[in-house]
Structures are given as C-alpha cells and as structure tokens.
Coordinates of C-alpha atoms and ligand atoms in Angstrom, one line a residue:
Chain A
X1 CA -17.8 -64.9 -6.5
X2 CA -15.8 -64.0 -9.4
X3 CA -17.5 -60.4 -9.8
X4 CA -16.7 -59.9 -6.3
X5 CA -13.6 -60.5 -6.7
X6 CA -13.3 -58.8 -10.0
X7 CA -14.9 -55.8 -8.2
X8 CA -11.8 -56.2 -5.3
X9 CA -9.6 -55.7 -8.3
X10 CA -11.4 -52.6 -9.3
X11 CA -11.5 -50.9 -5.8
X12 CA -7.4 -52.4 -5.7
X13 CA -7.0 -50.6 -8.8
X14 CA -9.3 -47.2 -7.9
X15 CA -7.7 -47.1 -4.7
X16 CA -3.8 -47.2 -6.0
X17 CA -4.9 -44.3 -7.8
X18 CA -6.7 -42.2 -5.1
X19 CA -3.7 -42.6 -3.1
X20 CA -1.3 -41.3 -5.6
X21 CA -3.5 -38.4 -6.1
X22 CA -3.2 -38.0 -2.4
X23 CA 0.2 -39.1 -1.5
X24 CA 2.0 -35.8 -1.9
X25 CA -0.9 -33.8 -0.4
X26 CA -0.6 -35.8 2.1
X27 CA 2.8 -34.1 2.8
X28 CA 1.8 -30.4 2.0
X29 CA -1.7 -30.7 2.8
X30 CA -1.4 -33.2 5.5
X31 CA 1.8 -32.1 7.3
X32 CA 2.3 -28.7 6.6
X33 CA -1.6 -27.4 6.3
X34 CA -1.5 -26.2 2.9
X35 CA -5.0 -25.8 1.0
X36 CA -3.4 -26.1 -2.3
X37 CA -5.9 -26.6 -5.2
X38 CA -3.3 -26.3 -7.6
X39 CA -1.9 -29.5 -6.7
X40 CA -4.3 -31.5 -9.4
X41 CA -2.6 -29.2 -12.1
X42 CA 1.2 -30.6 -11.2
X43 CA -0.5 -33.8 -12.1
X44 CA -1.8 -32.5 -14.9
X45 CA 2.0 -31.4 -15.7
X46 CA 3.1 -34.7 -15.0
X47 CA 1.3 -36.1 -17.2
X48 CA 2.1 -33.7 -20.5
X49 CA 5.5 -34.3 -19.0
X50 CA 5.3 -37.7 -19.7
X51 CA 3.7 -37.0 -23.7
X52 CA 6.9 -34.6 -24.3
X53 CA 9.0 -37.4 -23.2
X54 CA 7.6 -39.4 -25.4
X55 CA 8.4 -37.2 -28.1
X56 CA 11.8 -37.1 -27.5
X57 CA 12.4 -41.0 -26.5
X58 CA 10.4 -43.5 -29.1
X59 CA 10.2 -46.6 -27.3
X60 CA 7.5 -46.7 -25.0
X61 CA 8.5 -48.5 -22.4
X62 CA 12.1 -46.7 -21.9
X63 CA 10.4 -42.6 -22.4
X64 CA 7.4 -44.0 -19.4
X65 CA 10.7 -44.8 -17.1
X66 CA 12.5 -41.8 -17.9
X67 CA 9.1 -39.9 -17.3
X68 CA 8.6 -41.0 -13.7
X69 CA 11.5 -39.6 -12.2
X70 CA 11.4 -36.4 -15.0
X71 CA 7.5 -35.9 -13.8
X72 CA 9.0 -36.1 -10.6
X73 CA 11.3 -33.0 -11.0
X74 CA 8.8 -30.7 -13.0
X75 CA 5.8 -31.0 -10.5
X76 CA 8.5 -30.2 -7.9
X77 CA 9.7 -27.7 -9.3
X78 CA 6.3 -25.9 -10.3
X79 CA 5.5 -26.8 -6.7
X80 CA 8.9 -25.0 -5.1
X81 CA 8.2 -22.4 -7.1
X82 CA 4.7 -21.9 -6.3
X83 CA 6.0 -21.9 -2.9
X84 CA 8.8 -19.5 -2.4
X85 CA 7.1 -16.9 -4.5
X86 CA 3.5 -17.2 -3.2
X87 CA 2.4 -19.9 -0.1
X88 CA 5.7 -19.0 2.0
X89 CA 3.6 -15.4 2.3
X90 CA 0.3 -17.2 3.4
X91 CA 0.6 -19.8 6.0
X92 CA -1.0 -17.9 8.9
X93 CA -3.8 -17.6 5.9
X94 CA -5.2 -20.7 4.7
X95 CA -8.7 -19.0 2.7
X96 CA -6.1 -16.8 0.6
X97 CA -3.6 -20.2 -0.2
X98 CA -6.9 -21.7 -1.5
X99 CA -8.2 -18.6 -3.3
X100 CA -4.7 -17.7 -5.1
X101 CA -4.0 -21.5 -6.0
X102 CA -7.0 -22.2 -7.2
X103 CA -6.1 -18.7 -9.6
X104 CA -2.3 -20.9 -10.2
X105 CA -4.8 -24.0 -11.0
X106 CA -6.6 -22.3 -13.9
X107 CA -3.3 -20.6 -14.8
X108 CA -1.8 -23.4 -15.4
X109 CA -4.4 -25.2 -17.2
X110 CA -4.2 -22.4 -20.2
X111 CA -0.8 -22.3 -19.7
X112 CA -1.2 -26.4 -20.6
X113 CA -4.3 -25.4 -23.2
X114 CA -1.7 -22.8 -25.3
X115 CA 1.3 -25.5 -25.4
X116 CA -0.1 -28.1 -26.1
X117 CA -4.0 -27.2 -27.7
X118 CA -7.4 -27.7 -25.9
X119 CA -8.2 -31.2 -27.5
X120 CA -6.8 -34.3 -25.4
X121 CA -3.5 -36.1 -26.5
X122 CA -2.3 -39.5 -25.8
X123 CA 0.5 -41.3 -24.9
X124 CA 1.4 -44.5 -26.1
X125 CA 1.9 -47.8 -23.6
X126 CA 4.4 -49.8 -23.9
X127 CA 3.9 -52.7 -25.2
X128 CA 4.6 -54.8 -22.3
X129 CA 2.0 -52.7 -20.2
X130 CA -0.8 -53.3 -23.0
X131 CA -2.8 -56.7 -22.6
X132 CA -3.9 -58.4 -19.4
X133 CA -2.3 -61.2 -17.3
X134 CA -4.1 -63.8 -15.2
X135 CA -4.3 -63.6 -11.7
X136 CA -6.0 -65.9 -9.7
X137 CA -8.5 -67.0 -12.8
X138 CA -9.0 -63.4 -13.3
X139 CA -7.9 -61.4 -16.5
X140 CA -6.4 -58.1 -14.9
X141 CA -4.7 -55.2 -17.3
X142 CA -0.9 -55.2 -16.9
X143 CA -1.0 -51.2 -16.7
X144 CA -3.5 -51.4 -13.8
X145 CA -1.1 -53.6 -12.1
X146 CA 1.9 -51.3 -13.2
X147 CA -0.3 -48.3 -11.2
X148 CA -1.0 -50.4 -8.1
X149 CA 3.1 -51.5 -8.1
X150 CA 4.0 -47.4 -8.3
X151 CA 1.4 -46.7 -5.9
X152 CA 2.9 -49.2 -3.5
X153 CA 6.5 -48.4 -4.3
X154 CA 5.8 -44.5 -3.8
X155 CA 4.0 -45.4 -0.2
X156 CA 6.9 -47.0 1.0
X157 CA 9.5 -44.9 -0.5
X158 CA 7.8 -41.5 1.3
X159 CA 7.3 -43.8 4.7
X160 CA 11.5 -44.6 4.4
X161 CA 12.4 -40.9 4.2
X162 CA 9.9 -40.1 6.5
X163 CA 11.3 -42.4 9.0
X164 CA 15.1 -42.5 8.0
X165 CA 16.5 -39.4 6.6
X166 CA 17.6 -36.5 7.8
X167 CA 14.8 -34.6 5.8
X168 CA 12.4 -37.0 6.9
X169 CA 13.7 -36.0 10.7
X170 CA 13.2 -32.3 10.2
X171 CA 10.1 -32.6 8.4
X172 CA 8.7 -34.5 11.5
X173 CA 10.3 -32.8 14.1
X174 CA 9.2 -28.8 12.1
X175 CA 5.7 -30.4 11.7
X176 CA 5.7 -31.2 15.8
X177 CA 7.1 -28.1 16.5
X178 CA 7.6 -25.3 14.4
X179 CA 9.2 -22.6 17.0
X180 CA 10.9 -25.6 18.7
X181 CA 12.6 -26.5 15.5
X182 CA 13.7 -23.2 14.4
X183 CA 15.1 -22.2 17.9
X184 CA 16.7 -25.8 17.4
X185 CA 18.7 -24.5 14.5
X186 CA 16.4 -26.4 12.0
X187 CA 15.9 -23.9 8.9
X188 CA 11.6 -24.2 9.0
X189 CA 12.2 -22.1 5.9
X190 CA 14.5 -24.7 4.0
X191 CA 11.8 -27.6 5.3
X192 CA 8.8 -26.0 4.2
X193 CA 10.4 -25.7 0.3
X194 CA 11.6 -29.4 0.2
X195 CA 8.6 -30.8 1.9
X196 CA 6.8 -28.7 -0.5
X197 CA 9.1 -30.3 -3.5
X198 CA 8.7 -33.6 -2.6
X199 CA 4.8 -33.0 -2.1
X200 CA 4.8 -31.9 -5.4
X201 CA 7.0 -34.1 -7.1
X202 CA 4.5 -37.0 -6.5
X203 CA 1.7 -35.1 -7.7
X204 CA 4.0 -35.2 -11.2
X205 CA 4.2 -39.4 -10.6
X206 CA 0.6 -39.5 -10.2
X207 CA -0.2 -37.6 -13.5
X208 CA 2.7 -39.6 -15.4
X209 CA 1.2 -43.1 -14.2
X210 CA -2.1 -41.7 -15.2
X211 CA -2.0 -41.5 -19.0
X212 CA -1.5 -45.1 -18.9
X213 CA -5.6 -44.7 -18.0
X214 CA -6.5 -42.6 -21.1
X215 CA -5.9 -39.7 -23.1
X216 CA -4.8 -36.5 -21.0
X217 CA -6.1 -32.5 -21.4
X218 CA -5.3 -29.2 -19.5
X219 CA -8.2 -30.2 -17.1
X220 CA -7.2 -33.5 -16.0
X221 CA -6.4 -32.3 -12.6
X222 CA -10.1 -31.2 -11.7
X223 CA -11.1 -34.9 -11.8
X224 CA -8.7 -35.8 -9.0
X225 CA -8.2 -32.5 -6.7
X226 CA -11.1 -33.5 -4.5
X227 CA -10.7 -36.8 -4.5
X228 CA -7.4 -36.5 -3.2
X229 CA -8.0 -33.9 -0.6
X230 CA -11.0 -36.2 0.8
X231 CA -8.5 -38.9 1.1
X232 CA -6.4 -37.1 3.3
X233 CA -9.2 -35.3 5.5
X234 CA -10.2 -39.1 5.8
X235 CA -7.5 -40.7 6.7
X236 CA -6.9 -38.6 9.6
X237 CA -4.4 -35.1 8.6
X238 CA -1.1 -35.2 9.2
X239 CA -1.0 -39.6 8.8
X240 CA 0.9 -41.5 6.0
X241 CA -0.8 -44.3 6.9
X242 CA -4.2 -43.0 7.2
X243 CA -4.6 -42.0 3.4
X244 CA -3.1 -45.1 2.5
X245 CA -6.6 -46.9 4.2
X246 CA -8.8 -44.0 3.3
X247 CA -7.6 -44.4 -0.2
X248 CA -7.9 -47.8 -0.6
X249 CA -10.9 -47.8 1.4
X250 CA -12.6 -45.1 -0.7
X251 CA -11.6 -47.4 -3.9
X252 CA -12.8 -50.4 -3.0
X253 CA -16.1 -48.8 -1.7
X254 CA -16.3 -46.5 -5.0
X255 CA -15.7 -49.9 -6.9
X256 CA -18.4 -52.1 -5.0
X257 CA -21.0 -48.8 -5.2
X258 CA -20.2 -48.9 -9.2
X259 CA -21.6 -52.6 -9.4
X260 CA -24.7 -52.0 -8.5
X261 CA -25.4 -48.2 -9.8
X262 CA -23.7 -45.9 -11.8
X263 CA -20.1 -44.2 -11.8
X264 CA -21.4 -41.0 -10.9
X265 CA -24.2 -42.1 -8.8
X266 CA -21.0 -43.6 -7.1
X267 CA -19.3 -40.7 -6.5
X268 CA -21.9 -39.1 -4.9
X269 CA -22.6 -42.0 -2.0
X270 CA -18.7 -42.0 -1.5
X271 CA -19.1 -38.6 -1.0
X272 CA -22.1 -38.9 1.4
X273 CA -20.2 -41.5 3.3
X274 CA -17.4 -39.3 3.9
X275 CA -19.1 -36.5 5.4
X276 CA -21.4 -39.1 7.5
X277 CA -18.1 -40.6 8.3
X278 CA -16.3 -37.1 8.8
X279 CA -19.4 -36.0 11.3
X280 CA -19.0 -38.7 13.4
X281 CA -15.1 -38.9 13.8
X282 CA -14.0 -35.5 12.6
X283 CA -10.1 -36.4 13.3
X284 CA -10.6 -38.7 10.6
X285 CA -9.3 -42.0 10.7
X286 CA -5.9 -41.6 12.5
X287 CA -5.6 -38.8 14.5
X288 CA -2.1 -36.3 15.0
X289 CA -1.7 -32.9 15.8
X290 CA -0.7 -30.5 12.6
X291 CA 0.5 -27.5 12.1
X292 CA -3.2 -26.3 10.8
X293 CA -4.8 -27.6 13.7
X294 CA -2.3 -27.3 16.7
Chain B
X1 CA 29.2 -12.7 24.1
X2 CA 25.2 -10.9 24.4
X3 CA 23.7 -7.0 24.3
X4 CA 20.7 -5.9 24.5
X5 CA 20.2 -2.1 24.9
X6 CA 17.1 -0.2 25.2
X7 CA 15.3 -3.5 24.0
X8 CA 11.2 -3.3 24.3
X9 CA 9.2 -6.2 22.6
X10 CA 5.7 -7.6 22.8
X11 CA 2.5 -9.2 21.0
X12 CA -0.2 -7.8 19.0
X13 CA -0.6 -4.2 20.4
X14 CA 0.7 -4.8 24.2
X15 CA 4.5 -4.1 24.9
X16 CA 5.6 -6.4 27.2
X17 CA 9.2 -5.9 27.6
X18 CA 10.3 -2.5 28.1
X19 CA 13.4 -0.8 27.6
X20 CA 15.8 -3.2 29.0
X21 CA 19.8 -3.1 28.7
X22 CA 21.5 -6.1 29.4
X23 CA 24.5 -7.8 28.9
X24 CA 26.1 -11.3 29.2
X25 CA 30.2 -10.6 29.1
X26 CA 32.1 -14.1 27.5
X27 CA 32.3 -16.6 29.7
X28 CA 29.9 -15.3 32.2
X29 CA 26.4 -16.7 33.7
X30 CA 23.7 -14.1 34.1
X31 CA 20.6 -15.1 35.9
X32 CA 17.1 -13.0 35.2
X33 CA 14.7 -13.4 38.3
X34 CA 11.0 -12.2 38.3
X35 CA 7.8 -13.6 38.8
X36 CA 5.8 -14.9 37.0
X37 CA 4.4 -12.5 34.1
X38 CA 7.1 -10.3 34.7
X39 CA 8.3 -10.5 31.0
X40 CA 11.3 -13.0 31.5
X41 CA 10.1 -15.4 28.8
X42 CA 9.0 -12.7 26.2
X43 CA 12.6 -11.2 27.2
X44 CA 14.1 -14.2 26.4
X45 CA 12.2 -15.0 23.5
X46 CA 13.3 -11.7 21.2
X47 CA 16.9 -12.6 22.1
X48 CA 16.5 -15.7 20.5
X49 CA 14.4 -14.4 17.5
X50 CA 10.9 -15.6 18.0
X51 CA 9.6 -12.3 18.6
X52 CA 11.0 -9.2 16.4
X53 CA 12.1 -6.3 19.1
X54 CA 10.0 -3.4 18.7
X55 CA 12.8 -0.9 19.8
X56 CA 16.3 -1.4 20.7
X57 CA 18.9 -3.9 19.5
X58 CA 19.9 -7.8 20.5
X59 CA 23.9 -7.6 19.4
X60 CA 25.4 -10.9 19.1
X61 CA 29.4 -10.4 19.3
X62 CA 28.5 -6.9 18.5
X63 CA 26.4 -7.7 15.6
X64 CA 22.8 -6.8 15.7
X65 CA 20.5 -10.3 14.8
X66 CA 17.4 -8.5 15.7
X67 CA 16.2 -9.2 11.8
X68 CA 18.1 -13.0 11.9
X69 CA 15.6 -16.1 12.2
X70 CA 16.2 -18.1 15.1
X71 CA 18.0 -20.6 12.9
X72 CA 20.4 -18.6 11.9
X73 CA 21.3 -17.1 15.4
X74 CA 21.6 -20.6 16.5
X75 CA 24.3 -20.9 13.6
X76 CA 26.0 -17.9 14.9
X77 CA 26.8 -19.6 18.9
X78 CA 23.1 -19.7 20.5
X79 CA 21.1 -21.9 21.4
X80 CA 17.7 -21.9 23.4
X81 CA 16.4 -24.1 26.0
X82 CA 12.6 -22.7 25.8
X83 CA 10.3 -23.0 29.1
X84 CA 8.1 -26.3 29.8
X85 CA 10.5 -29.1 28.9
X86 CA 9.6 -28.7 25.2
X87 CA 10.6 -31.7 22.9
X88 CA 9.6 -33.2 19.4
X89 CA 7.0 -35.8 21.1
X90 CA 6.5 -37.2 18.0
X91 CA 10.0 -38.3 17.8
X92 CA 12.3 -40.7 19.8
X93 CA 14.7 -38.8 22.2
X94 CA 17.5 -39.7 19.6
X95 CA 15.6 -38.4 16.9
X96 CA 15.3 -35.7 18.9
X97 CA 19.1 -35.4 19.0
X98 CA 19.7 -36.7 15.6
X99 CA 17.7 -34.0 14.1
X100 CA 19.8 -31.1 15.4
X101 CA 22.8 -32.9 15.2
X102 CA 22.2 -33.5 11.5
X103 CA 22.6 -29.8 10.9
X104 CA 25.4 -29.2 13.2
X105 CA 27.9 -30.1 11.7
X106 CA 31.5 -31.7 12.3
X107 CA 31.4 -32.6 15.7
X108 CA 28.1 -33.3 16.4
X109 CA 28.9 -36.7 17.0
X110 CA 31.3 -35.5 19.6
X111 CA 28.9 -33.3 21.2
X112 CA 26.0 -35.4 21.4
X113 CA 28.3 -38.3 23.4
X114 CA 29.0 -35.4 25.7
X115 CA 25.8 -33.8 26.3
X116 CA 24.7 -37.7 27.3
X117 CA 27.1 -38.2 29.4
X118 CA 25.9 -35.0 31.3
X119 CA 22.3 -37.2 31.7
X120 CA 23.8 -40.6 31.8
X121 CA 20.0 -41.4 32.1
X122 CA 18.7 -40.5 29.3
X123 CA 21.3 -43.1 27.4
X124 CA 18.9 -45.9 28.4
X125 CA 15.7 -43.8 26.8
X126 CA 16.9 -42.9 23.3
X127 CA 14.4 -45.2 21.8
X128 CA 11.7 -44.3 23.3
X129 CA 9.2 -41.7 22.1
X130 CA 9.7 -37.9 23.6
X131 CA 6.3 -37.6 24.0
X132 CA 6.1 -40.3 26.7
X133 CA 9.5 -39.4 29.0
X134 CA 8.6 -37.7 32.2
X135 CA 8.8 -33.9 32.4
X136 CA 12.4 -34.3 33.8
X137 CA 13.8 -36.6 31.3
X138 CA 12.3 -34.4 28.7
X139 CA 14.1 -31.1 30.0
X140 CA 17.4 -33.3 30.6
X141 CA 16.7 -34.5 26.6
X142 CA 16.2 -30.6 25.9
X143 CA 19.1 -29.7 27.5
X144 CA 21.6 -31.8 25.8
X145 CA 19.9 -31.3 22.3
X146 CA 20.6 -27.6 22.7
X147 CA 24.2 -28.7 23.2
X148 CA 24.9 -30.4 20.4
X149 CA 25.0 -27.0 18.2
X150 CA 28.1 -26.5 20.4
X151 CA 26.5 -22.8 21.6
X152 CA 28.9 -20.1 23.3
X153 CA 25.7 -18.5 24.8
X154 CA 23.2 -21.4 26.3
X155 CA 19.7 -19.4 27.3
X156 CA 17.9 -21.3 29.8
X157 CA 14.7 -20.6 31.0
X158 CA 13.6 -21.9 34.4
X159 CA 15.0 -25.3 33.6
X160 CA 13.9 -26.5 36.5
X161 CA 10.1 -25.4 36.7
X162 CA 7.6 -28.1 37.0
X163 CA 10.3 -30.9 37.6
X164 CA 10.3 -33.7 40.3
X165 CA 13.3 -32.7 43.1
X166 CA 15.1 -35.7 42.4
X167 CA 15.9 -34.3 39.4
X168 CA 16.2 -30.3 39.8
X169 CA 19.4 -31.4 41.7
X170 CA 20.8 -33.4 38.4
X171 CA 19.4 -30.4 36.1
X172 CA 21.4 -27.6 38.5
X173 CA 24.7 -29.9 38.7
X174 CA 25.1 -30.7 35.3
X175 CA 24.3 -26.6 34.4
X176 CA 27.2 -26.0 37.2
X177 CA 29.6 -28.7 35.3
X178 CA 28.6 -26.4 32.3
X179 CA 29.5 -23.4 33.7
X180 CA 32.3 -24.4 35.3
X181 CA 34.2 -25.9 32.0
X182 CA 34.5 -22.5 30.7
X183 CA 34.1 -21.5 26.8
X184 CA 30.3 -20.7 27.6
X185 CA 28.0 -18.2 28.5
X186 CA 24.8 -18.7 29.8
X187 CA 21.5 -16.4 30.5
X188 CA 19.7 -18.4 33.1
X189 CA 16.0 -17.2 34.3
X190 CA 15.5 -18.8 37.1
X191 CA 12.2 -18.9 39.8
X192 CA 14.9 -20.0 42.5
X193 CA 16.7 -17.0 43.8
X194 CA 19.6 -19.2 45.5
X195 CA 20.0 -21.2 43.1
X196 CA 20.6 -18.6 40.1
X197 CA 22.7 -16.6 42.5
X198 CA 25.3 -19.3 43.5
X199 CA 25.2 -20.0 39.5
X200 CA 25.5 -16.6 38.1
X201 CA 28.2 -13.7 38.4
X202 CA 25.5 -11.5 38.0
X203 CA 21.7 -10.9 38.1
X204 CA 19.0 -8.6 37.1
X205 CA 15.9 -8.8 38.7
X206 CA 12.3 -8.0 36.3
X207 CA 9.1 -6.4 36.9
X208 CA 6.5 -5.9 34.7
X209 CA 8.8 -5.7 31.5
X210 CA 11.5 -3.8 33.1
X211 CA 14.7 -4.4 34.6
X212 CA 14.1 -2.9 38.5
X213 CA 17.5 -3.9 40.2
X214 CA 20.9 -5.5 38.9
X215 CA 24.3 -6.4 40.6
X216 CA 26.6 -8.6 41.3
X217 CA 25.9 -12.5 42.3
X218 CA 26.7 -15.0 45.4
X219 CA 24.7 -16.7 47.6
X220 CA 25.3 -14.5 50.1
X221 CA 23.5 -11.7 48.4
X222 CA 19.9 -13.9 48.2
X223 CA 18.5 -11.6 51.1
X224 CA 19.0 -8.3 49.0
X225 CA 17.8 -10.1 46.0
X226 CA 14.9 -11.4 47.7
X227 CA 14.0 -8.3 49.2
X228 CA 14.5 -6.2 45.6
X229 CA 12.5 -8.8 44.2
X230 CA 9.4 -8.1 46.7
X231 CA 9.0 -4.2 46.4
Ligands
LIG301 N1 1.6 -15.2 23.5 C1 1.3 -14.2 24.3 N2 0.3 -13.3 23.8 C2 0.0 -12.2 24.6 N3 0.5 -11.9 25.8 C3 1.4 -12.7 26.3 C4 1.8 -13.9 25.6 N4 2.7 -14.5 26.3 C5 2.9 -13.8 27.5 N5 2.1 -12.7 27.4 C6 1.9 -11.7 28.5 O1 3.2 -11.1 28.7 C7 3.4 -10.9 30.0 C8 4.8 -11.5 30.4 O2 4.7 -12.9 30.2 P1 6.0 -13.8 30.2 O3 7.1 -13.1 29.4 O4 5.7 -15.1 29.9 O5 6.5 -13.6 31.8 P2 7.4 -14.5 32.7 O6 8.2 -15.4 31.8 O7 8.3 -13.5 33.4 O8 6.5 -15.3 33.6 C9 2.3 -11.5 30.8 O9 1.4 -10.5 31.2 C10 1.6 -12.4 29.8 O10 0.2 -12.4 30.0
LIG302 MG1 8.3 -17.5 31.8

C-alpha cells in the first residue's frame, strides 16, 4: 500500500513535469501547428536564466521567484524572435520548421556550452524547498511539491487567458479560423507572435522549476523535447486539457513501469504504449480541428 | 468608396477573374450576379485581400491595398461577410462578437448593441456555442460581427445561400435597413436576381471571370438582367 502510494507520488511528481515541458507546446505546437524542436532549448535557457539570477540575487528563495517570471521573458523572447525572423516564413512548411529548429536547437546549446562551459552547473534551493514534509504518512520533497504547485498554477493560468482575455479570444478564434479571423480585422500576424511568446515563455518556467531536480548543462533540453511533444500528440492537438491527462497519465504510468523495471526500460514501454495507443485513436485523447490538420 | 480596374486574380496557375473594372461610388449598393463558378467569390476575395491580384489594382478611397492584409483593409472601412455562414464554431456567438469588437475600438460597444438589435434573435443565443446555431443564426451572427468594425464598404456574398426562407426575409430586411441609413456602401453578390436589383443602384453581371453586362438597378429591369445573365 504504501509503495503504491509512494509510486502515485512519483507519477504526481513525473507528470507535473511532463506537463510543463508540454504546456507551452501545447500552444505553438498544439494550436498553431508548429514542429518546433528548439522548444527544449528555451527550457534549457530558462534554466541558466535561473543560475544567472542567482548570481545576481543571493538568497535562494527570493533569485528562484524573481527567476520564474524573468525565465518567463527570456524563453519568450528567444521564442518571438525565433519567430518573426524564421517560422513566420514556414508555416505552409512544417518538415523545414522542424529541420531549421532543430539547426536553432543545437545553436543554442553551444551558444549555452560558450557562456557558460560544457560541464553542468547548479543552482542552489532554497532552503525552505530543501527537506521533505509529511503527507499522508508519506515523506514527500518540498521542491517536488513546489514543481507540482507551478505546474498546477501554470495550467490554470494558460486555461484563464485562454478563456477570458482578449488574447485568449483571438488566439481561439485565429486557430478556428485563420482567413475568417483576418478578414475579421484580427491581425493573424500579431496572434501568431504572442501565442508564440507565451508558448515560449513557459518553456523558460519549465527549465527554471527544473534545476530544482538537479544540476543543469547546454543539453538539458534533449531529455524533455520528446517527451513533451508526445504529450501533446497524446492528449489530442490542439486540447489544454488533453495534455494535462496525457501528461499526468504518462507520469503516473512511467512511475508505476519504474517500480517494477528500470528507468530506461520505462521509457521505452511508455513509448510503446503511446504508439499502440496513437494507432488505435490517432486524434489522440481529445479531439479538435487545428490549423495543421484542418 | 471601391475601384477595381483591369483586376485579374486566381490560384495556383489558373486565372480566374479576368480583367474586371468595377466600381462602388460612396453610399451606393452594387450587386454582382453570376452563376455559380462564375468567379464572384474569387472576385470578392482579392478585394478583401485573401488572394493577391495578379494584374490590376483594388483602390480603397483611391489608395491601392492590393499589397494590405485583410486586417489592415478592414482597419481602413471594410469589412467582409465571406460565403457559407462562416463563424468561429469554437466560440460562443458573443465571443464571436467580442473578439472583433476587442480590436475595434471606441465604439464597439455601440456597434455591437446595434448590429443585435438588427437580429433581435440572436440576443437570446450569445451563450451558446457558434458551432451549434443553425445556418441562419450563424449568417445573422456573421453579419453583425462584420458590423462592429463600423465598415463604410460591407461586401456580402450571397448572404442568403443555403438559409431557411423564414429567415432570407430577416437577412434581406435588415441589409435594406442597412442600406437605407446611409453612411455605407455595400458590394452584394447575390444568386437572387430580384432581390439584388430592388437592393442595388447598380449591377454587373459575371461569366467565367469577366464582367459580360452592367447597368443601372430596379426591379423592373430583372427581365434584362435575367436574360443578360442566360446568354
Ligand atoms: N480554392 C480554389 N482553388 C482552385 N480553384 C478554385 C478555388 N476556388 C474556386 N476555384 C475555381 O474558380 C472558379 C470560380 O469560382 P468562384 O469564384 O467560387 O465562383 P462563384 O463564386 O461565382 O460561384 C471555379 O471554376 C472554381 O472551380
Ligand atoms: Mg461564390
């Protein structure tokens, strides 16, 4: 019972993750059928955003705060400006996005490798994320639960201006109708940037939450890029609330796979299940029509 | 208000629209008759910038837009209500007004009471999902959202295609009440000849990308039309 539930914890905890890798891919991948492999690399900025903080801000606690909404700003600006200069010429051309982001991706991981030098760096926790609390007769880490909280808090914030705002409007009502939109006097042009911020902009979160996890290095986004997109193509494209069960989903299952084999042996049967899973219900889990696939 | 001269447009290697001069004076209702495939829609669609003309010029108060995106045409007095009751189905039908009317400015608020009390009806659907409104609701819904930009030159095309009777009569008043209160110009294709004539001042009749017979409008005239229209 209790390694059940200790496992629960771990798929919780793998899950909030996965979906923060996936949350803003969900936008640019998801609503606006970008293939954009460089989207593990605004992580990776993120994160060294969040170790530069650190060496301006001592305390801990106050330079990971400032970092969120800072990593915020820098992976959307790498992403607008990956944007404007190079995806706003591809999107009838999905195989060249992939193929000339996947060339930003490495880029930007020497780019990160001359800065900052090949060997991984850390950044400290603060001291109130460091030890574990008890939940439930269970000793969980305080930074895992810190990752789950900024998981949930980014879910709901992106569902709110989704729903509510006036970007969240024209980001709907461009990704229903593009020629509709634009004949509507909605700038596409102006959406498809500020999607593509925003989209970005929680790829930085996702890296800053992450070196609470370990020490980070120029590669760090490779380890998530697929992860992420596999949430999205199985949660259904194009559906907020899709990734957020595919994610936590894919955690939980990755988590319970890990207890009886190995993490990589793992990986693999997730990644089995998906395509099994895929085969039978390409749509993936929620179905909407996309600008990709309309 | 609208001038198109020697305009030809098309897709991929086929021109569709050829050579056609038309103009919609201020304050004026021009109806375009054709059938169907006769290049009305691909006419309309390079005026309001989804297609680029391949020859010729679309002059906007005597400024050529042919390079402007639709967006920014719609800035400068148009606005476009496209064939086959088109609406954000995704969205509620006062999302689908909110989202135009968050662009548009001072006034929006204004406009969008207005355009609703031209569909009275569609007051008691604004929460409901465009997707799900009948094909009549959704062209009364596309209608007013192209209003709300508060256009000088409303391009309508066959508003009242595909749609129930009940309602082509509400579509064709509340497009008279438009006309009638002045300040706009509209460029109406229409599939019913009387219809288009008692609306417009004048007409131009298309065939196979090219304008075959013009004049003035009136009911009275729908025998000539009708008989230009079947050489
Ligand atoms: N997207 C398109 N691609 C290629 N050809 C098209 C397209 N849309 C229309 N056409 C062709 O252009 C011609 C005119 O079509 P259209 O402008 O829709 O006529 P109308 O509106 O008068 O019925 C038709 O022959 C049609 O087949
Ligand atoms: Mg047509």
């Amino acid at each position: 019972m209790d390694a059940l539930y200790s496992q629960l914890f771990a798929g919780l905890s793998v899950g909030s993750v996965l979906l923060l890798a996936a949350l803003g891919l969900a936008l640019t991948f998801g609503q606006m059928g970008v293939i954009n492999m460089a989207h593990g690399e605004f992580m990776m900025a993120g994160a060294y955003t969040a170790y530069v903080v650190q060496g301006a801000i001592a305390d801990a606690g106050v330079s990971l705060l400032v970092s969120l909404p800072v990593g915020f700003l820098v992976g959307g600006l790498l992403g607008l400006l990956l944007e404007v200069t190079l995806i706003s010429r591809m999107y009838t051309r999905p195989l060249d996005t992939l193929l000339v982001t996947w060339g930003v991706a490495l880029v930007l991981q020497q780019l990160a490798r001359d800065v900052f030098g090949a060997p991984n760096v850390d950044v400290r926790a603060p001291s109130w994320l460091s030890g574990a609390v008890d939940v439930l007769g269970l000793a969980v880490p305080k930074a895992r639960l810190f990752i789950i909280g900024v998981a949930v808090v980014s879910v709901v914030a992106l569902a709110l201006v989704l729903k509510l705002t006036p970007l969240g409007r024209r980001i709907r009502a461009t990704v229903t109708n593009r020629d509709l939109a634009e004949t509507s006097g909605i700038s596409t042009r102006a959406t498809d940037r500020l999607t593509f911020f925003v989209g970005s902009g929680l790829a930085g979160v996702a890296g800053v939450v992450l070196t609470l996890l370990g020490s980070i290095g120029p590669t760090l986004g490779r380890n998530y890029i697929v992860d992420a997109f596999l949430v999205v193509v199985a949660g259904g494209i194009g559906q907020l609330r899709g990734a957020v069960i595919a994610a936590f989903a894919l955690g939980l299952l990755q988590a319970g796979i890990e207890y009886t084999t190995t993490a990589s042996i793992a990986k693999v049967l997730v990644f089995v299940v998906i395509v099994a899973f895929l085969q039978a219900r390409p749509q993936g889990l929620v179905q909407v029509r996309t600008r990709s696939l309309a | 208000m609208l001038q198109l001269s020697h305009l030809s447009a098309g897709y991929g290697r086929t021109t569709v629209v050829h050579d056609v001069d038309l103009q919609v004076p201020d304050d004026s209702v021009v109806a375009v008759l054709g059938h169907n495939g006769a290049g009305k829609t691909t006419l309309l669609r390079t005026v309001v910038g989804l297609l680029r003309p391949r020859t010729g010029a679309v002059l906007l108060d005597g400024e050529d837009v042919g390079r402007l995106r639709p967006s920014a045409r719609v800035r400068r007095g148009l606005a476009y209500v496209p064939q086959g009751q088109q609406a954000f189905g995704q969205l509620t039908a006062r999302e689908n007004l909110q989202v135009v009317a968050d662009g548009a400015g001072s006034g929006a608020a204004t406009r969008t009471a207005e355009a609703l009390d031209l569909f009275p009806a569609l007051r008691g659907l604004l929460g409901r999902r465009a997707g799900l409104l009948s094909g009549g609701q959704r062209q009364q819904l596309a209608i007013a959202r192209a209003l709300i930009t508060g256009p000088r030159l409303l391009i309508l095309d066959e508003p009242t295609e595909g749609i129930q009777p009940s309602v082509v009569a509400e579509i064709e008043e509340a497009i008279l009440t438009l006309t009638d209160a002045g300040g706009l110009s509209v460029l109406l294709v229409e599939q019913h000849v009387g219809f288009a004539l008692a609306a417009a001042e004048r007409y131009a009749v298309m065939e196979s990308g090219r304008v075959v017979d013009s004049g003035t409008g009136g009911v009275e005239r729908e025998g000539l039309v009708r008989a230009a229209m079947a050489l």
